[in-house]
Short mmCIF file of N, CA and C in Angstrom, two decimals:
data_model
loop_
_atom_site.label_atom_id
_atom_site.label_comp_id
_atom_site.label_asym_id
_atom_site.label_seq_id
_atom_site.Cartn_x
_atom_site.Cartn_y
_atom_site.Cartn_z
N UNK A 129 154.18 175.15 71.97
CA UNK A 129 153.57 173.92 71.47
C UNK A 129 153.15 173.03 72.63
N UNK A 130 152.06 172.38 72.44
CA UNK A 130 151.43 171.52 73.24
C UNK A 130 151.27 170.42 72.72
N UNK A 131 151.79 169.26 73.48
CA UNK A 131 151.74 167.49 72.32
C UNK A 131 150.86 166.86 73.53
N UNK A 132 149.61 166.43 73.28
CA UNK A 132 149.03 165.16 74.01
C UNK A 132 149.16 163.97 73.53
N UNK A 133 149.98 163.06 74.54
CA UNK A 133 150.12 161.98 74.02
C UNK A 133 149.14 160.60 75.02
N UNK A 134 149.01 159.95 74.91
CA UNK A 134 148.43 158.78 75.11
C UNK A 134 148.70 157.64 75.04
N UNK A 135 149.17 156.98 75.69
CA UNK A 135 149.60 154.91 75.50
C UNK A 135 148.24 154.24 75.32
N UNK A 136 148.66 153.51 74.55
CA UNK A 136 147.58 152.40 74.30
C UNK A 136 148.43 151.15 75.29
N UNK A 137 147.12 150.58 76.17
CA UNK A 137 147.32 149.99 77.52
C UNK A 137 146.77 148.79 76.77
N UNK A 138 146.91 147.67 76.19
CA UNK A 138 146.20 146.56 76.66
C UNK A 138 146.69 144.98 77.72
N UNK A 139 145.51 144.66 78.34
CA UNK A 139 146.01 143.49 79.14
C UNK A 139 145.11 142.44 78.84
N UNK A 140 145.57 141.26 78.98
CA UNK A 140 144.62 140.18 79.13
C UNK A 140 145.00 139.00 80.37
N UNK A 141 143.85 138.46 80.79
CA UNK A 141 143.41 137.48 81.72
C UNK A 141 142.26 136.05 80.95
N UNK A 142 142.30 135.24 82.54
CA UNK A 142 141.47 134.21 81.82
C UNK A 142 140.67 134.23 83.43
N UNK A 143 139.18 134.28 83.05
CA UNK A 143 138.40 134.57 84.40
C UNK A 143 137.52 133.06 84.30
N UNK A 144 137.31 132.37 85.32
CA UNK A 144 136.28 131.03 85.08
C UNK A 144 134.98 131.07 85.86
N UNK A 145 134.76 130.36 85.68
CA UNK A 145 132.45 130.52 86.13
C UNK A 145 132.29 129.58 85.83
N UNK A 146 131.18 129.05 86.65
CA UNK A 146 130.45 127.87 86.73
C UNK A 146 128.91 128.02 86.27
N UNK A 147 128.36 127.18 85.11
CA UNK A 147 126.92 127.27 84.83
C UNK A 147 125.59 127.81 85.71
N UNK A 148 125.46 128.79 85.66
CA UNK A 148 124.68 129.23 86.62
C UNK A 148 124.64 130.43 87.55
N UNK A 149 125.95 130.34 88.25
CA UNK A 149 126.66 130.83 88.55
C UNK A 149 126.92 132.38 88.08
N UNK A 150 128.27 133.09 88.47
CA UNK A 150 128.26 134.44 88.15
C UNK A 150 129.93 135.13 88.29
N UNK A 151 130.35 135.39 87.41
CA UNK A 151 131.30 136.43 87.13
C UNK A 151 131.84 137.78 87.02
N UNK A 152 132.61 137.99 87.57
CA UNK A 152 133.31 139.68 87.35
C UNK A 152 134.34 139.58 86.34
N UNK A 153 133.86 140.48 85.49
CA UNK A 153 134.99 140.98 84.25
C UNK A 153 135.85 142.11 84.68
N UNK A 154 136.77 142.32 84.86
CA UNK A 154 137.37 143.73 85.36
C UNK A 154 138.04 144.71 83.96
N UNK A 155 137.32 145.22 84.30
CA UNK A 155 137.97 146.67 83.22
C UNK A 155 138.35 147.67 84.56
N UNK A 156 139.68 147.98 85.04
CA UNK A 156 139.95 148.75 85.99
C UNK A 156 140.52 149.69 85.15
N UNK A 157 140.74 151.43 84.36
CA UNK A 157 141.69 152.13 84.14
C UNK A 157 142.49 152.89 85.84
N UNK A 158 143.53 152.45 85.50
CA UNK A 158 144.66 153.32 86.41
C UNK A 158 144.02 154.45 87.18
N UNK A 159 143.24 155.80 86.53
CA UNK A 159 143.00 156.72 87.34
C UNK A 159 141.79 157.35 87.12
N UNK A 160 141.29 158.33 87.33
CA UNK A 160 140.15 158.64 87.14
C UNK A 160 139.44 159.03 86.13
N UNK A 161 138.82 159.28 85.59
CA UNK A 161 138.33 159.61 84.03
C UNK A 161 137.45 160.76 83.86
N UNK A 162 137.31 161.66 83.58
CA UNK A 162 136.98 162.80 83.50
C UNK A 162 135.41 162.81 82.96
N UNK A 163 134.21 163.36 83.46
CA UNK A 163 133.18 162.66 82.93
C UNK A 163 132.58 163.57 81.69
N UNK A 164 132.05 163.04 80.57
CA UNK A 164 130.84 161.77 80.92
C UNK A 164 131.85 160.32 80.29
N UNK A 165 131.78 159.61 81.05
CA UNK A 165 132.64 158.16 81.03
C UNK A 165 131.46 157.46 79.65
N UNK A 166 132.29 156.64 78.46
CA UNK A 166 132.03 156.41 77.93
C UNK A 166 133.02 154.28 77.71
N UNK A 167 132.34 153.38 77.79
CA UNK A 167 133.09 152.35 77.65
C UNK A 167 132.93 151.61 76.34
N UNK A 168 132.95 150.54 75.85
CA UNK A 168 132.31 149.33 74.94
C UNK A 168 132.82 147.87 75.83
N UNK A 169 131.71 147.09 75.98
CA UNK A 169 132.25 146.18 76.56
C UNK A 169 131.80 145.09 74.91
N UNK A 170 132.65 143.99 74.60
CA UNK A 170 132.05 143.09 73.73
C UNK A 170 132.27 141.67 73.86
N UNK A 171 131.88 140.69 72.98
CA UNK A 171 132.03 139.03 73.68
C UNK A 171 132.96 138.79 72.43
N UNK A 172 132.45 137.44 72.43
CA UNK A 172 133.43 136.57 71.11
C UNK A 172 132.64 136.65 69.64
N UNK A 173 131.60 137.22 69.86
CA UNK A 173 131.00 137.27 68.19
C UNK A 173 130.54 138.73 68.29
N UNK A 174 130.93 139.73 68.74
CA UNK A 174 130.94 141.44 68.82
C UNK A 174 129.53 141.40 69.44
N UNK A 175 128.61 140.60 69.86
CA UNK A 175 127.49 141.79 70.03
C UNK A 175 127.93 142.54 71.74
N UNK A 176 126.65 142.95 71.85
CA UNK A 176 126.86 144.35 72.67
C UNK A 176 126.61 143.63 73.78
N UNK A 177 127.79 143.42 74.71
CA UNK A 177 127.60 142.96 76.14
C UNK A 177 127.10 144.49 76.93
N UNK A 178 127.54 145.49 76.60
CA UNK A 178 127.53 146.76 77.53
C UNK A 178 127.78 147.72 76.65
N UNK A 179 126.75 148.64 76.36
CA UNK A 179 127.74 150.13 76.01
C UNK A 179 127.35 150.87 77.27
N UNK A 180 128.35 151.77 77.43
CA UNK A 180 128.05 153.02 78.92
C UNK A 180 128.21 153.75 78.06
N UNK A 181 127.54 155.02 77.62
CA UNK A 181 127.44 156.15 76.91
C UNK A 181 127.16 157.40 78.11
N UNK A 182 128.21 158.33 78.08
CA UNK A 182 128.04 159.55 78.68
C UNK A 182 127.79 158.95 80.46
N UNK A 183 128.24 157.95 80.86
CA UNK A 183 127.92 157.66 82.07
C UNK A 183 126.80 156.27 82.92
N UNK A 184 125.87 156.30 81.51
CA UNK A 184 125.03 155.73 81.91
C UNK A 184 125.22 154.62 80.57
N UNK A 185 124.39 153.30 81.43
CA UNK A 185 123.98 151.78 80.76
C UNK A 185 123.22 152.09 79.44
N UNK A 186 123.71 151.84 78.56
CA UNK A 186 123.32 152.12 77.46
C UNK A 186 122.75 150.81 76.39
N UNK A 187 122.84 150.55 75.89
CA UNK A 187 122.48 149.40 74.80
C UNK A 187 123.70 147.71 75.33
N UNK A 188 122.44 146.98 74.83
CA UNK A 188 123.00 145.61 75.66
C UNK A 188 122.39 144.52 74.69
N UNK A 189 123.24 143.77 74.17
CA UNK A 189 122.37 142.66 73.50
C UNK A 189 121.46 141.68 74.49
N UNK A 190 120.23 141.26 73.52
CA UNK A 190 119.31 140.46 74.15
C UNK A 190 119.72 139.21 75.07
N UNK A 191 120.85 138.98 74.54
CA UNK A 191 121.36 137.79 74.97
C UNK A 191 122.03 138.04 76.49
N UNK A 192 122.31 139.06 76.77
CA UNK A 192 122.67 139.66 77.75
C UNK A 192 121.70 140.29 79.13
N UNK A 193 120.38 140.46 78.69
CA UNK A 193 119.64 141.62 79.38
C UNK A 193 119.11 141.06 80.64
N UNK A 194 119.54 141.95 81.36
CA UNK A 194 118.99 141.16 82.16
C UNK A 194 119.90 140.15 83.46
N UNK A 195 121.48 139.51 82.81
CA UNK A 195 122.04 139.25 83.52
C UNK A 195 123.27 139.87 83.56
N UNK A 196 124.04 141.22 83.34
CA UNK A 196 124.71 141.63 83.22
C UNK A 196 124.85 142.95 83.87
N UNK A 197 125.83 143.48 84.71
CA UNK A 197 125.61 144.21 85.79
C UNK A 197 126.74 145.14 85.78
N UNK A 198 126.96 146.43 86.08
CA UNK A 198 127.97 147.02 86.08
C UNK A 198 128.08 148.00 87.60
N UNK A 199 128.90 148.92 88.10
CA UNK A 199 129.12 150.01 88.83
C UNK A 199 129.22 151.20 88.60
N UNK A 200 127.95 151.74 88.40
CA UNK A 200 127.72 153.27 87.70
C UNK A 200 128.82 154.28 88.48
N UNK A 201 128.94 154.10 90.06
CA UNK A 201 128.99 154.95 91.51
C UNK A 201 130.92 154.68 91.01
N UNK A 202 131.32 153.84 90.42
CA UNK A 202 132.67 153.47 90.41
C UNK A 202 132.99 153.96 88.84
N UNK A 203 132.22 154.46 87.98
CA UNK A 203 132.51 154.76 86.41
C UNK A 203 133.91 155.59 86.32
N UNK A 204 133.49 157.21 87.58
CA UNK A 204 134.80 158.45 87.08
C UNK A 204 136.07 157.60 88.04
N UNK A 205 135.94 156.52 88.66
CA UNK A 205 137.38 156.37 89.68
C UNK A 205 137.93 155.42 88.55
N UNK A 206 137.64 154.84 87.27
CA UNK A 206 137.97 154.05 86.15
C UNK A 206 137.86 152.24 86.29
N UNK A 207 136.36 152.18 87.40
CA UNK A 207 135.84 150.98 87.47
C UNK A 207 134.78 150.67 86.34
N UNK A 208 135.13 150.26 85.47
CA UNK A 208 133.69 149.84 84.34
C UNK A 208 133.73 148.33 84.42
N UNK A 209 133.93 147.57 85.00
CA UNK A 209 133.98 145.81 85.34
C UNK A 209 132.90 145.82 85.05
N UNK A 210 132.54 144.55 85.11
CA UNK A 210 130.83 144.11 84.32
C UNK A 210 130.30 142.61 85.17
N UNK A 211 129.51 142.26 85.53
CA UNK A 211 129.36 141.20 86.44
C UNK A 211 128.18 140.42 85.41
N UNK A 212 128.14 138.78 85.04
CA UNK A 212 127.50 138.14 83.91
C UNK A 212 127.08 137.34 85.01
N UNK A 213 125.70 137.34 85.36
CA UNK A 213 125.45 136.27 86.45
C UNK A 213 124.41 135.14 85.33
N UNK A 214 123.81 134.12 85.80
CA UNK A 214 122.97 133.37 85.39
C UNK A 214 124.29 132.73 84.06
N UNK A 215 125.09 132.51 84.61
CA UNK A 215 126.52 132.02 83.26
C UNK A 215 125.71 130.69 82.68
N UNK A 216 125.79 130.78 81.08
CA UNK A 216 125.78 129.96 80.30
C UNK A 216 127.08 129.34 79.77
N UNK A 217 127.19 128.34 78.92
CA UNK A 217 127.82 127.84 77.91
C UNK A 217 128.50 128.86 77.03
N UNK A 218 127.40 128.93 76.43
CA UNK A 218 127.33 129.81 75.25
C UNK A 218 128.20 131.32 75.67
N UNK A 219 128.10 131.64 76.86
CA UNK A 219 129.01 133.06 77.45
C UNK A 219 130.50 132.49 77.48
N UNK A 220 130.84 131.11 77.11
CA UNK A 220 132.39 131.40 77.21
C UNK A 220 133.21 132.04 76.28
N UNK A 221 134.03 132.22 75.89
CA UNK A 221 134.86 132.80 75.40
C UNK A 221 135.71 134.53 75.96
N UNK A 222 135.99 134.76 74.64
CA UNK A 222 137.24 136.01 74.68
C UNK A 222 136.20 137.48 74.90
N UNK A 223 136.04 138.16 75.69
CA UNK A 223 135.69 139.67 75.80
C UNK A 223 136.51 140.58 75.66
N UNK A 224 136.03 142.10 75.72
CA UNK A 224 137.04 143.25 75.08
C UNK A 224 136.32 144.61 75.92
N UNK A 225 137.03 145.20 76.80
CA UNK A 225 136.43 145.95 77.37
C UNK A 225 137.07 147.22 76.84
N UNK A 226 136.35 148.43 75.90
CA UNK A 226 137.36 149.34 75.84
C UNK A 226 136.80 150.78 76.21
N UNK A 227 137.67 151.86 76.84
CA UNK A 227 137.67 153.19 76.66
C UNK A 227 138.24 153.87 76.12
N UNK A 228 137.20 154.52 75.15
CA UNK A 228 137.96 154.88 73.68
C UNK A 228 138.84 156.10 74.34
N UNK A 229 138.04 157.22 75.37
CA UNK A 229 138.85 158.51 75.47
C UNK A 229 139.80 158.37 75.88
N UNK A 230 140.73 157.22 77.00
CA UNK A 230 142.13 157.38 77.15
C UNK A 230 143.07 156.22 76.36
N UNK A 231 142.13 155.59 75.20
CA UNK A 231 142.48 154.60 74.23
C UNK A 231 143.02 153.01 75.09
N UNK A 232 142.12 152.80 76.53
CA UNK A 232 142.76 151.82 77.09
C UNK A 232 141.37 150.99 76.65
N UNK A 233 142.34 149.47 76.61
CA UNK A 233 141.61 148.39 76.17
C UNK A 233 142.32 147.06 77.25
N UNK A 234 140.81 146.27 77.57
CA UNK A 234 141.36 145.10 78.22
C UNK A 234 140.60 143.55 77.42
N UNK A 235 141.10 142.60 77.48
CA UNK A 235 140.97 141.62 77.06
C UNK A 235 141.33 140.32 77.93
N UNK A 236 139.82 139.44 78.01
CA UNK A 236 140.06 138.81 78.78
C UNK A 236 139.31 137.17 77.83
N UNK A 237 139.45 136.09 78.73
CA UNK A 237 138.62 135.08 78.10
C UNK A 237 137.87 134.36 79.43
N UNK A 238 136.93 134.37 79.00
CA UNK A 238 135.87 133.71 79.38
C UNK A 238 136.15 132.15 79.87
N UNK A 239 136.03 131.25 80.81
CA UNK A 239 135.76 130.25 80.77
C UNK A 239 134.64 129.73 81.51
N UNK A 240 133.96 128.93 80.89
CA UNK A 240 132.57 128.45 82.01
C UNK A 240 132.31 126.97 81.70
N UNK A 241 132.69 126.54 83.25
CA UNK A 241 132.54 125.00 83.16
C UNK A 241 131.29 124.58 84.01
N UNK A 242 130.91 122.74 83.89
CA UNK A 242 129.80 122.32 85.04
C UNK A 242 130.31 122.15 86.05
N UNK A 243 129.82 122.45 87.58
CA UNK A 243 130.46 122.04 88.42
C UNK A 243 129.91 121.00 89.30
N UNK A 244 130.55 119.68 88.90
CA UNK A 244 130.31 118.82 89.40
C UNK A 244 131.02 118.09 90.21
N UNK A 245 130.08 116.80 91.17
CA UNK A 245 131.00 115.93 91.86
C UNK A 245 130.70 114.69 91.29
N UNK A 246 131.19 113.63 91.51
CA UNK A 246 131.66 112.17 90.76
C UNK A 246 131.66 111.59 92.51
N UNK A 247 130.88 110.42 92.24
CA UNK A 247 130.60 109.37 93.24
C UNK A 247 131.16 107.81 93.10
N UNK A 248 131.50 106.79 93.57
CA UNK A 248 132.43 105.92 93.05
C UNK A 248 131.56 104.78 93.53
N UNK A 249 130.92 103.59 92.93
CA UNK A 249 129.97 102.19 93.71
C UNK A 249 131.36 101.58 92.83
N UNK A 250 131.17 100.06 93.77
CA UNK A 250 132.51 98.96 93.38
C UNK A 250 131.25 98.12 93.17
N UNK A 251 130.47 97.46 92.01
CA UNK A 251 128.98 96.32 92.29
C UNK A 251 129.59 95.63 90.91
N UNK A 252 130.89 95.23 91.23
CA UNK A 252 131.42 94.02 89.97
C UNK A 252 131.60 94.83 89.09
N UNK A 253 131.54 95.81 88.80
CA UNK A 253 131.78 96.98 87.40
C UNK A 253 131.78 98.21 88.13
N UNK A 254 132.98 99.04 87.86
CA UNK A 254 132.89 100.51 88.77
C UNK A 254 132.12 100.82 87.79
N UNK A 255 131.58 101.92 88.53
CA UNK A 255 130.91 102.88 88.08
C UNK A 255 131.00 104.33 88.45
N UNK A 256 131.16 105.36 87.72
CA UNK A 256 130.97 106.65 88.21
C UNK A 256 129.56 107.29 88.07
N UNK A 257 129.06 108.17 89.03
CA UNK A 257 127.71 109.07 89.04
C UNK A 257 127.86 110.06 89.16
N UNK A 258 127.77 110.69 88.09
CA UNK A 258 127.98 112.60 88.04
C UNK A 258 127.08 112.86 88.08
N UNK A 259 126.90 114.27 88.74
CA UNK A 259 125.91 115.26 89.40
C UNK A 259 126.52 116.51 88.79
N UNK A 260 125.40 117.52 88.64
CA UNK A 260 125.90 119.07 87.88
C UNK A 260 125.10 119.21 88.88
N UNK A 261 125.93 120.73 89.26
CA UNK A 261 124.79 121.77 90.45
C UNK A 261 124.17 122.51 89.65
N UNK A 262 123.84 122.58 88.29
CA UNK A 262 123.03 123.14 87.32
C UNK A 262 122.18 122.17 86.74
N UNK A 263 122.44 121.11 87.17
CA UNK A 263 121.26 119.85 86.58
C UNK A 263 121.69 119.72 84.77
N UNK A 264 122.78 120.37 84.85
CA UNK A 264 122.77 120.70 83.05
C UNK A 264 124.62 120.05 82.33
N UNK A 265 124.67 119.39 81.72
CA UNK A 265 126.27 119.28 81.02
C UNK A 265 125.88 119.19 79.63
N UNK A 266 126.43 120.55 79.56
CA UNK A 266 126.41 120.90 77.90
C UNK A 266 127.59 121.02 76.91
N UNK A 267 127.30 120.19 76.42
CA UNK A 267 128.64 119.78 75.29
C UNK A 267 129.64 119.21 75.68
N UNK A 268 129.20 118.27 76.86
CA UNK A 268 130.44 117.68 77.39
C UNK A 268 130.30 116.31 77.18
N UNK A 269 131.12 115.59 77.03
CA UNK A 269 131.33 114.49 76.82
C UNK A 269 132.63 113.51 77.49
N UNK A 270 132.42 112.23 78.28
CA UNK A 270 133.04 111.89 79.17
C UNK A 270 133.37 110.57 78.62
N UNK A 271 134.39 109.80 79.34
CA UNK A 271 135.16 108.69 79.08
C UNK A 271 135.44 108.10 79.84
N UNK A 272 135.19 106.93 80.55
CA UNK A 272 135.65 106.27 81.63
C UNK A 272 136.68 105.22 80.99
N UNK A 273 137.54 105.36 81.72
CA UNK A 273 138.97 104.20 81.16
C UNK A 273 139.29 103.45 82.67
N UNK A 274 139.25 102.36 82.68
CA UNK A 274 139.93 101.47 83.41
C UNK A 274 140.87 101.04 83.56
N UNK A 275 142.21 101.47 84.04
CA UNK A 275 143.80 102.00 83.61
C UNK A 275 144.00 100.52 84.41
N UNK A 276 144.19 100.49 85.27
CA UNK A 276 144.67 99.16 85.97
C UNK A 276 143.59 98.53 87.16
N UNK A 277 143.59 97.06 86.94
CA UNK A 277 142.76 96.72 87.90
C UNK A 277 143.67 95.09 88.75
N UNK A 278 144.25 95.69 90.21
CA UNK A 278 145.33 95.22 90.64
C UNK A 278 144.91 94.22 92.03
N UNK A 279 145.21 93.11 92.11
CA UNK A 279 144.02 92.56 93.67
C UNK A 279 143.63 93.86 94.35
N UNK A 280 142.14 93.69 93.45
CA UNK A 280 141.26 94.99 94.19
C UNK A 280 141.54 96.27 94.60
N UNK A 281 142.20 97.14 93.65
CA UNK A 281 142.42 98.39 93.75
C UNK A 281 142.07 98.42 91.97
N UNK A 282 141.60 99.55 91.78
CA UNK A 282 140.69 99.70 90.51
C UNK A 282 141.11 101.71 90.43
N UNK A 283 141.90 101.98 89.24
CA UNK A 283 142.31 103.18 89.18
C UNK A 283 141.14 103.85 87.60
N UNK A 284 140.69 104.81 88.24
CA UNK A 284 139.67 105.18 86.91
C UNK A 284 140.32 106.33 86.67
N UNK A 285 139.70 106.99 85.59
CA UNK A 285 140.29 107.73 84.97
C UNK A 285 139.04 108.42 84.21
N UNK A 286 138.92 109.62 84.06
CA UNK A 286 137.41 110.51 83.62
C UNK A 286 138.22 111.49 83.09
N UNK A 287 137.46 111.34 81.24
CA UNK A 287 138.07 112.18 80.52
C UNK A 287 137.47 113.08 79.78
N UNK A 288 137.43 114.25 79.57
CA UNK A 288 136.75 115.15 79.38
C UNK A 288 136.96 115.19 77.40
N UNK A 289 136.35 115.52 77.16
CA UNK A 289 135.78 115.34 75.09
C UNK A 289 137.31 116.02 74.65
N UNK A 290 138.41 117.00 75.46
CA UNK A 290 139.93 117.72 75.11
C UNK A 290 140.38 116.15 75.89
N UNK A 291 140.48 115.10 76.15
CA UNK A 291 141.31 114.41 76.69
C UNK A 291 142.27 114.90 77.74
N UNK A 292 141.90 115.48 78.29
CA UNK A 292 142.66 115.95 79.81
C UNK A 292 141.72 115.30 81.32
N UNK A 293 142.50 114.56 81.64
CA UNK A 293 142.13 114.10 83.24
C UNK A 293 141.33 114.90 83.73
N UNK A 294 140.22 114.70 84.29
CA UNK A 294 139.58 115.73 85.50
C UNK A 294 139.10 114.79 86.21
N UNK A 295 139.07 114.09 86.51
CA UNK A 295 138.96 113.41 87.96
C UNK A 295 139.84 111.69 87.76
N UNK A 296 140.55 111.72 88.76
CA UNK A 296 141.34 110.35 88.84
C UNK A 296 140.41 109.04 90.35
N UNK A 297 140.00 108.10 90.17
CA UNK A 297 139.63 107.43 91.55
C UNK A 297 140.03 106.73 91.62
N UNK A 298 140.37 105.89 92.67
CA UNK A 298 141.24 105.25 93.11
C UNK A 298 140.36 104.45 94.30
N UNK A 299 139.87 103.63 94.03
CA UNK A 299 138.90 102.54 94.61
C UNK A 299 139.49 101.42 95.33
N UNK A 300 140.20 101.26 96.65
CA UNK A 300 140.39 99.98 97.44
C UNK A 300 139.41 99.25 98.07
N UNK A 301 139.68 97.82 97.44
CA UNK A 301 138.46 97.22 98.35
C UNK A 301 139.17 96.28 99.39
#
């Protein structure tokens, strides 16, 4: 008697990107894969980030074409990673990279923020000036709070639409 058995492998991560910008997804399997290498890569609403069929780039949603990149030369050593350059908004979320023949699956999530800097003028009213290196802030929404204002030290506070701090200033005059 002969029993083939197989583990089902899954892992997950959280990978981040900046609008514009560009990402590596890693689907690494352990060892080599016997060819023709077959993957599914997918996003957060199933369409087709990647199929590799028999080795080669196969079907890719529209939404994808074009900025999505893989390592053919790395397929049999069990590199199928996927690289999403030109990152949108809309690309954040949860992906699913799987190979059905040794039943390994990876799972990761997406995050893609603006990357910006914040500038501080003291002209009788602080003020903050945000800049995106994408010229773009989508779906974001900000809050300036004026936490304490102490002989002339002025503590701000920039709050992102989840209410979590992302930038604190601290203005002495």
């Amino acid at each position: 008697y002969y029993c083939h058995c197989y583990i089902s492998v899954t892992s997950q991560s959280v990978r981040t990107g900046f609008i514009g910008g560009e990402v590596l997804l890693p689907c690494v399997y352990s060892e080599w894969l016997s060819e023709p290498v077959t993957a599914f890569w997918r996003d957060k609403d199933d369409n087709v980030v990647l199929d590799i069929i028999n080795g080669k780039e196969d079907k890719m949603d529209p939404k994808f074409r074009g900025r999505v990149f893989s390592f053919p030369n790395h397929y049999k050593t069990g590199n199928l990673s996927i690289i999403i350059k030109g990152l949108r908004a809309d690309d954040a979320g949860p992906y699913d990279c799987d190979i059905p023949k040794v039943d390994y699956q990876t799972k990761m999530t997406l995050k893609v923020t603006g990357q910006f800097s914040i500038t501080s003028t003291l002209l009788g009213t602080p003020q903050c000036l945000c800049s995106s290196s994408s010229g773009v802030f989508e779906n974001l929404h900000f809050t300036i709070v004026l936490s304490s204002f102490y002989k002339y030290k002025i503590y701000v506070h920039l709050y992102a639409a989840d209410c979590y701090t992302i930038f604190l200033l601290q203005h002495t005059n």
